[in-house]
PDB file of C-alpha atoms in Angstrom:
ATOM      1  CA  MET O   1     200.948 211.156 111.399  1.00 71.00           C
ATOM      2  CA  GLU O   2     197.545 212.860 111.291  1.00 86.00           C
ATOM      3  CA  LYS O   3     196.180 213.327 114.785  1.00 93.00           C
ATOM      4  CA  HIS O   4     192.983 214.848 116.196  1.00 97.00           C
ATOM      5  CA  VAL O   5     192.024 215.342 119.831  1.00 97.00           C
ATOM      6  CA  VAL O   6     188.238 215.007 120.068  1.00 98.00           C
ATOM      7  CA  LYS O   7     185.695 215.255 122.862  1.00 98.00           C
ATOM      8  CA  VAL O   8     183.465 212.331 123.806  1.00 98.00           C
ATOM      9  CA  LEU O   9     179.826 213.363 123.282  1.00 98.00           C
ATOM     10  CA  LYS O  10     178.055 210.265 124.592  1.00 98.00           C
ATOM     11  CA  THR O  11     178.669 206.701 125.785  1.00 97.00           C
ATOM     12  CA  GLU O  12     176.214 203.834 126.238  1.00 97.00           C
ATOM     13  CA  PHE O  13     176.205 200.051 126.395  1.00 97.00           C
ATOM     14  CA  VAL O  14     174.500 198.215 123.524  1.00 96.00           C
ATOM     15  CA  THR O  15     175.083 194.781 125.105  1.00 96.00           C
ATOM     16  CA  HIS O  16     176.486 193.687 128.472  1.00 94.00           C
ATOM     17  CA  ASN O  17     180.061 194.088 127.153  1.00 95.00           C
ATOM     18  CA  VAL O  18     179.837 196.273 124.041  1.00 96.00           C
ATOM     19  CA  LYS O  19     180.111 200.037 124.456  1.00 97.00           C
ATOM     20  CA  ARG O  20     179.096 202.648 121.890  1.00 98.00           C
ATOM     21  CA  ILE O  21     181.206 205.803 122.024  1.00 98.00           C
ATOM     22  CA  THR O  22     180.105 208.915 120.105  1.00 98.00           C
ATOM     23  CA  ILE O  23     182.733 211.617 119.570  1.00 98.00           C
ATOM     24  CA  GLU O  24     183.228 214.933 117.816  1.00 98.00           C
ATOM     25  CA  LYS O  25     184.008 214.798 114.088  1.00 98.00           C
ATOM     26  CA  PRO O  26     186.983 216.953 113.028  1.00 97.00           C
ATOM     27  CA  ALA O  27     186.348 219.352 110.158  1.00 95.00           C
ATOM     28  CA  GLY O  28     187.104 217.736 106.803  1.00 95.00           C
ATOM     29  CA  TYR O  29     187.440 214.240 108.297  1.00 97.00           C
ATOM     30  CA  THR O  30     186.031 211.630 105.904  1.00 96.00           C
ATOM     31  CA  PHE O  31     185.903 207.853 105.597  1.00 97.00           C
ATOM     32  CA  ILE O  32     184.242 205.082 103.606  1.00 97.00           C
ATOM     33  CA  SER O  33     181.921 202.655 105.411  1.00 97.00           C
ATOM     34  CA  GLY O  34     183.998 199.680 106.569  1.00 97.00           C
ATOM     35  CA  GLN O  35     187.124 201.747 107.248  1.00 97.00           C
ATOM     36  CA  ALA O  36     188.849 202.280 110.595  1.00 96.00           C
ATOM     37  CA  THR O  37     191.260 204.519 112.468  1.00 97.00           C
ATOM     38  CA  ASP O  38     193.726 204.176 115.336  1.00 96.00           C
ATOM     39  CA  VAL O  39     192.316 205.437 118.632  1.00 97.00           C
ATOM     40  CA  ALA O  40     193.978 206.381 121.920  1.00 96.00           C
ATOM     41  CA  ILE O  41     192.736 207.881 125.174  1.00 96.00           C
ATOM     42  CA  ASN O  42     193.966 211.440 125.666  1.00 97.00           C
ATOM     43  CA  LYS O  43     195.785 210.970 128.957  1.00 94.00           C
ATOM     44  CA  PRO O  44     199.555 211.281 129.448  1.00 91.00           C
ATOM     45  CA  GLU O  45     200.149 207.588 130.098  1.00 91.00           C
ATOM     46  CA  LEU O  46     197.764 206.402 127.371  1.00 93.00           C
ATOM     47  CA  GLU O  47     198.088 208.792 124.429  1.00 91.00           C
ATOM     48  CA  ASN O  48     200.538 206.539 122.561  1.00 91.00           C
ATOM     49  CA  ASP O  49     198.631 203.317 123.230  1.00 92.00           C
ATOM     50  CA  LEU O  50     196.852 203.020 119.868  1.00 94.00           C
ATOM     51  CA  ARG O  51     194.261 200.433 118.849  1.00 94.00           C
ATOM     52  CA  PRO O  52     192.344 200.225 115.559  1.00 94.00           C
ATOM     53  CA  PHE O  53     188.562 200.584 115.681  1.00 96.00           C
ATOM     54  CA  THR O  54     186.038 200.651 112.856  1.00 96.00           C
ATOM     55  CA  PHE O  55     183.600 203.515 112.401  1.00 98.00           C
ATOM     56  CA  THR O  56     180.007 202.384 112.907  1.00 98.00           C
ATOM     57  CA  CYS O  57     178.410 205.691 111.930  1.00 98.00           C
ATOM     58  CA  LEU O  58     178.003 207.103 108.416  1.00 98.00           C
ATOM     59  CA  ASN O  59     180.416 209.462 106.725  1.00 97.00           C
ATOM     60  CA  GLY O  60     177.547 211.934 106.332  1.00 97.00           C
ATOM     61  CA  ASP O  61     176.899 212.099 110.088  1.00 98.00           C
ATOM     62  CA  ASP O  62     178.009 215.168 112.055  1.00 97.00           C
ATOM     63  CA  HIS O  63     179.764 212.953 114.622  1.00 98.00           C
ATOM     64  CA  LEU O  64     181.895 209.800 114.720  1.00 98.00           C
ATOM     65  CA  GLU O  65     180.898 206.573 116.442  1.00 98.00           C
ATOM     66  CA  PHE O  66     182.669 203.396 117.529  1.00 98.00           C
ATOM     67  CA  THR O  67     180.982 200.237 118.824  1.00 97.00           C
ATOM     68  CA  ILE O  68     183.611 198.467 120.924  1.00 96.00           C
ATOM     69  CA  LYS O  69     183.651 195.112 122.691  1.00 94.00           C
ATOM     70  CA  ILE O  70     185.189 195.467 126.151  1.00 93.00           C
ATOM     71  CA  TYR O  71     187.666 192.744 127.116  1.00 89.00           C
ATOM     72  CA  LYS O  72     188.197 192.672 130.871  1.00 86.00           C
ATOM     73  CA  GLY O  73     191.162 191.173 132.677  1.00 79.00           C
ATOM     74  CA  HIS O  74     193.848 192.106 130.130  1.00 74.00           C
ATOM     75  CA  ASN O  75     194.421 195.709 131.269  1.00 77.00           C
ATOM     76  CA  GLY O  76     194.148 196.622 127.585  1.00 84.00           C
ATOM     77  CA  ILE O  77     192.772 199.678 125.826  1.00 89.00           C
ATOM     78  CA  THR O  78     189.199 198.361 125.666  1.00 90.00           C
ATOM     79  CA  GLU O  79     189.123 197.799 129.417  1.00 91.00           C
ATOM     80  CA  LYS O  80     190.386 201.354 129.927  1.00 93.00           C
ATOM     81  CA  LEU O  81     187.577 202.586 127.675  1.00 94.00           C
ATOM     82  CA  LEU O  82     185.177 201.464 130.419  1.00 93.00           C
ATOM     83  CA  ASP O  83     186.219 204.600 132.299  1.00 91.00           C
ATOM     84  CA  VAL O  84     185.832 206.934 129.297  1.00 95.00           C
ATOM     85  CA  ASN O  85     182.664 209.006 129.504  1.00 95.00           C
ATOM     86  CA  GLU O  86     181.061 212.187 128.196  1.00 97.00           C
ATOM     87  CA  ASP O  87     183.460 215.174 128.036  1.00 96.00           C
ATOM     88  CA  ASP O  88     186.577 212.979 128.182  1.00 96.00           C
ATOM     89  CA  GLU O  89     188.894 213.089 125.162  1.00 97.00           C
ATOM     90  CA  LEU O  90     190.140 210.556 122.629  1.00 97.00           C
ATOM     91  CA  ILE O  91     192.838 210.872 119.990  1.00 97.00           C
ATOM     92  CA  ILE O  92     192.044 209.651 116.474  1.00 97.00           C
ATOM     93  CA  HIS O  93     194.406 209.350 113.535  1.00 96.00           C
ATOM     94  CA  GLU O  94     194.162 208.937 109.771  1.00 96.00           C
ATOM     95  CA  VAL O  95     191.650 206.592 108.187  1.00 96.00           C
ATOM     96  CA  PHE O  96     192.837 203.282 106.749  1.00 94.00           C
ATOM     97  CA  GLY O  97     191.718 200.207 104.817  1.00 87.00           C
ATOM     98  CA  ALA O  98     189.590 197.622 106.610  1.00 82.00           C
ATOM     99  CA  ILE O  99     186.666 196.180 104.584  1.00 93.00           C
ATOM    100  CA  ASN O 100     185.214 197.894 101.517  1.00 92.00           C
ATOM    101  CA  TYR O 101     181.842 196.997 100.025  1.00 96.00           C
ATOM    102  CA  GLN O 102     182.185 195.530  96.534  1.00 95.00           C
ATOM    103  CA  GLY O 103     178.601 194.501  95.824  1.00 96.00           C
ATOM    104  CA  PRO O 104     175.744 192.347  97.191  1.00 97.00           C
ATOM    105  CA  GLY O 105     176.551 189.061  98.863  1.00 97.00           C
ATOM    106  CA  LEU O 106     176.989 187.112 102.083  1.00 98.00           C
ATOM    107  CA  PHE O 107     178.350 188.781 105.225  1.00 98.00           C
ATOM    108  CA  ILE O 108     179.884 186.411 107.813  1.00 98.00           C
ATOM    109  CA  ALA O 109     180.601 187.977 111.207  1.00 98.00           C
ATOM    110  CA  GLY O 110     181.988 186.524 114.422  1.00 97.00           C
ATOM    111  CA  GLY O 111     181.133 188.574 117.532  1.00 95.00           C
ATOM    112  CA  ALA O 112     182.666 192.049 117.418  1.00 94.00           C
ATOM    113  CA  GLY O 113     183.617 191.302 113.805  1.00 95.00           C
ATOM    114  CA  LEU O 114     180.213 192.777 113.005  1.00 97.00           C
ATOM    115  CA  THR O 115     181.481 196.336 113.501  1.00 96.00           C
ATOM    116  CA  PRO O 116     182.704 197.143 109.954  1.00 96.00           C
ATOM    117  CA  PHE O 117     179.457 195.739 108.611  1.00 98.00           C
ATOM    118  CA  ILE O 118     177.339 198.093 110.762  1.00 98.00           C
ATOM    119  CA  SER O 119     178.358 201.208 108.834  1.00 98.00           C
ATOM    120  CA  ILE O 120     178.152 199.344 105.512  1.00 98.00           C
ATOM    121  CA  PHE O 121     174.581 198.191 106.209  1.00 98.00           C
ATOM    122  CA  ARG O 122     173.546 201.645 107.425  1.00 98.00           C
ATOM    123  CA  GLN O 123     174.958 203.235 104.264  1.00 98.00           C
ATOM    124  CA  LEU O 124     173.243 200.669 102.034  1.00 98.00           C
ATOM    125  CA  LYS O 125     169.965 201.357 103.841  1.00 98.00           C
ATOM    126  CA  LEU O 126     170.402 205.084 103.203  1.00 97.00           C
ATOM    127  CA  GLU O 127     170.942 204.339  99.510  1.00 97.00           C
ATOM    128  CA  ASN O 128     168.110 201.756  99.394  1.00 97.00           C
ATOM    129  CA  LYS O 129     170.612 199.070  98.334  1.00 97.00           C
ATOM    130  CA  LEU O 130     170.264 196.447 101.086  1.00 97.00           C
ATOM    131  CA  ALA O 131     168.552 193.952  98.767  1.00 96.00           C
ATOM    132  CA  GLY O 132     170.638 190.880  97.957  1.00 95.00           C
ATOM    133  CA  ASN O 133     172.685 190.989 101.174  1.00 97.00           C
ATOM    134  CA  THR O 134     172.560 188.306 103.894  1.00 97.00           C
ATOM    135  CA  LEU O 135     174.248 188.279 107.316  1.00 98.00           C
ATOM    136  CA  LEU O 136     175.317 185.152 109.196  1.00 98.00           C
ATOM    137  CA  PHE O 137     176.181 186.430 112.674  1.00 98.00           C
ATOM    138  CA  ALA O 138     177.963 184.045 115.075  1.00 98.00           C
ATOM    139  CA  ASN O 139     177.779 184.653 118.832  1.00 97.00           C
ATOM    140  CA  ARG O 140     177.782 182.564 121.979  1.00 96.00           C
ATOM    141  CA  ALA O 141     174.338 183.506 123.349  1.00 96.00           C
ATOM    142  CA  GLU O 142     171.406 185.860 122.745  1.00 95.00           C
ATOM    143  CA  LYS O 143     172.798 188.499 125.125  1.00 96.00           C
ATOM    144  CA  ASP O 144     175.912 188.849 122.944  1.00 97.00           C
ATOM    145  CA  ILE O 145     174.101 189.908 119.757  1.00 97.00           C
ATOM    146  CA  ILE O 146     175.062 193.484 118.875  1.00 97.00           C
ATOM    147  CA  ILE O 147     172.242 195.810 117.633  1.00 97.00           C
ATOM    148  CA  LYS O 148     169.919 192.845 117.033  1.00 97.00           C
ATOM    149  CA  ASP O 149     166.787 194.973 116.613  1.00 97.00           C
ATOM    150  CA  GLU O 150     168.431 197.268 114.070  1.00 98.00           C
ATOM    151  CA  LEU O 151     169.811 194.317 112.089  1.00 98.00           C
ATOM    152  CA  ASP O 152     166.347 192.741 112.064  1.00 98.00           C
ATOM    153  CA  GLU O 153     164.861 196.031 110.871  1.00 98.00           C
ATOM    154  CA  MET O 154     167.452 196.461 108.103  1.00 98.00           C
ATOM    155  CA  LEU O 155     167.815 192.888 106.873  1.00 98.00           C
ATOM    156  CA  GLY O 156     164.668 191.091 108.020  1.00 97.00           C
ATOM    157  CA  LYS O 157     164.874 187.339 107.374  1.00 97.00           C
ATOM    158  CA  ASN O 158     168.329 187.877 105.845  1.00 97.00           C
ATOM    159  CA  HIS O 159     169.750 188.458 109.348  1.00 98.00           C
ATOM    160  CA  ILE O 160     170.498 184.971 110.679  1.00 97.00           C
ATOM    161  CA  ASP O 161     171.903 184.581 114.204  1.00 97.00           C
ATOM    162  CA  ILE O 162     174.045 181.481 114.801  1.00 97.00           C
ATOM    163  CA  LEU O 163     174.450 180.813 118.531  1.00 97.00           C
ATOM    164  CA  SER O 164     176.879 178.264 119.960  1.00 96.00           C
ATOM    165  CA  ASP O 165     175.290 178.287 123.441  1.00 93.00           C
ATOM    166  CA  PRO O 166     171.714 179.631 123.213  1.00 92.00           C
ATOM    167  CA  GLN O 167     169.958 180.212 126.509  1.00 87.00           C
ATOM    168  CA  LEU O 168     166.364 179.983 125.292  1.00 82.00           C
ATOM    169  CA  PRO O 169     164.586 176.674 125.990  1.00 84.00           C
ATOM    170  CA  GLY O 170     164.536 174.213 123.112  1.00 80.00           C
ATOM    171  CA  LYS O 171     167.291 175.915 121.132  1.00 85.00           C
ATOM    172  CA  LYS O 172     170.343 173.890 120.168  1.00 89.00           C
ATOM    173  CA  GLY O 173     173.802 175.344 119.731  1.00 93.00           C
ATOM    174  CA  ARG O 174     175.326 175.499 116.278  1.00 94.00           C
ATOM    175  CA  HIS O 175     178.250 177.014 114.424  1.00 96.00           C
ATOM    176  CA  ILE O 176     178.809 178.468 110.978  1.00 97.00           C
ATOM    177  CA  ASP O 177     180.128 175.431 109.126  1.00 96.00           C
ATOM    178  CA  LYS O 178     180.591 174.522 105.487  1.00 96.00           C
ATOM    179  CA  GLN O 179     177.081 173.091 105.184  1.00 95.00           C
ATOM    180  CA  LEU O 180     175.512 176.318 106.480  1.00 96.00           C
ATOM    181  CA  LEU O 181     177.684 178.456 104.228  1.00 97.00           C
ATOM    182  CA  LYS O 182     176.643 176.384 101.219  1.00 96.00           C
ATOM    183  CA  GLN O 183     173.004 177.070 102.037  1.00 95.00           C
ATOM    184  CA  PHE O 184     173.514 180.838 101.863  1.00 96.00           C
ATOM    185  CA  LEU O 185     176.198 181.222  99.176  1.00 94.00           C
ATOM    186  CA  PRO O 186     175.495 184.109  96.803  1.00 90.00           C
ATOM    187  CA  GLU O 187     175.429 183.759  93.035  1.00 86.00           C
ATOM    188  CA  LYS O 188     178.803 183.501  91.302  1.00 82.00           C
ATOM    189  CA  THR O 189     178.809 187.274  90.829  1.00 83.00           C
ATOM    190  CA  GLY O 190     178.177 187.895  94.544  1.00 92.00           C
ATOM    191  CA  TYR O 191     180.769 188.571  97.229  1.00 97.00           C
ATOM    192  CA  CYS O 192     181.501 186.996 100.599  1.00 97.00           C
ATOM    193  CA  TYR O 193     182.626 189.329 103.400  1.00 98.00           C
ATOM    194  CA  ILE O 194     184.275 187.896 106.537  1.00 98.00           C
ATOM    195  CA  CYS O 195     185.216 189.628 109.787  1.00 97.00           C
ATOM    196  CA  GLY O 196     185.954 188.269 113.256  1.00 95.00           C
ATOM    197  CA  PRO O 197     188.824 186.680 115.197  1.00 94.00           C
ATOM    198  CA  ASP O 198     191.765 185.601 113.031  1.00 95.00           C
ATOM    199  CA  GLU O 199     191.043 181.885 113.402  1.00 96.00           C
ATOM    200  CA  PHE O 200     187.371 182.415 112.519  1.00 97.00           C
ATOM    201  CA  VAL O 201     188.310 184.371 109.381  1.00 97.00           C
ATOM    202  CA  ALA O 202     190.830 181.725 108.275  1.00 97.00           C
ATOM    203  CA  ILE O 203     188.326 178.874 108.721  1.00 97.00           C
ATOM    204  CA  MET O 204     185.515 180.724 106.947  1.00 98.00           C
ATOM    205  CA  LYS O 205     187.766 181.704 104.047  1.00 97.00           C
ATOM    206  CA  ASN O 206     189.034 178.137 103.633  1.00 97.00           C
ATOM    207  CA  ASN O 207     185.456 176.798 103.692  1.00 97.00           C
ATOM    208  CA  LEU O 208     184.361 179.277 101.049  1.00 97.00           C
ATOM    209  CA  ILE O 209     187.278 178.403  98.768  1.00 96.00           C
ATOM    210  CA  GLU O 210     186.471 174.696  99.159  1.00 96.00           C
ATOM    211  CA  LEU O 211     182.874 175.520  98.198  1.00 96.00           C
ATOM    212  CA  GLY O 212     184.127 177.070  94.966  1.00 95.00           C
ATOM    213  CA  VAL O 213     184.012 180.774  95.811  1.00 96.00           C
ATOM    214  CA  ALA O 214     186.679 182.654  93.848  1.00 95.00           C
ATOM    215  CA  GLU O 215     189.300 184.175  96.134  1.00 94.00           C
ATOM    216  CA  ASP O 216     188.860 187.595  94.533  1.00 94.00           C
ATOM    217  CA  HIS O 217     185.214 187.491  95.657  1.00 96.00           C
ATOM    218  CA  ILE O 218     186.157 186.943  99.319  1.00 97.00           C
ATOM    219  CA  VAL O 219     186.592 190.259 101.118  1.00 97.00           C
ATOM    220  CA  ILE O 220     188.444 190.398 104.458  1.00 95.00           C
ATOM    221  CA  GLU O 221     190.071 193.193 106.478  1.00 90.00           C
ATOM    222  CA  GLN O 222     193.102 194.714 104.778  1.00 80.00           C
TER     223      GLN O 222
END
């Protein structure tokens, strides 16, 4: 199994519980936006504890980047990543599947499910191909929205935040339901991309199929 020990170049929080980790990029290491790799912390007791994370940088960058939601209280790998800082080391492995861009359409993300879409949107921006893409982004509250300003800059009015428990006065909670999906469905030739918790993905996919979207035009993590 391909394996690279890489140094952490920078860490920062992009929300209260989402950490961006920038690392060295091994020579010849390539990926397609939307793909992922298995990551471990390079310490004796942790080096075989692998978890998949999606790249949020571009393949053309001179570094690699992950944007990771930290789950506390489970003693899992993300909680241990709280203690990973500049000059520490991670272990990355070969690149695999995840979500590949097929063409313009509707992106449906639940929380940290946004991460494969970050690199895709950044690549489309680089290629001036963002037109025709819409993002429905489900979170609990405003503080949970990952890279909100950048999404607004890239997608404008086509970045729609759906908050179940908004904290701003006068805002009512809502969810991504069939009625909302119907409002934003792409043309028949467009694609629907879904990423988030397993239950979220299953519900969204079922809703799309019931709305008449062809299954081969629904793209989920592979």
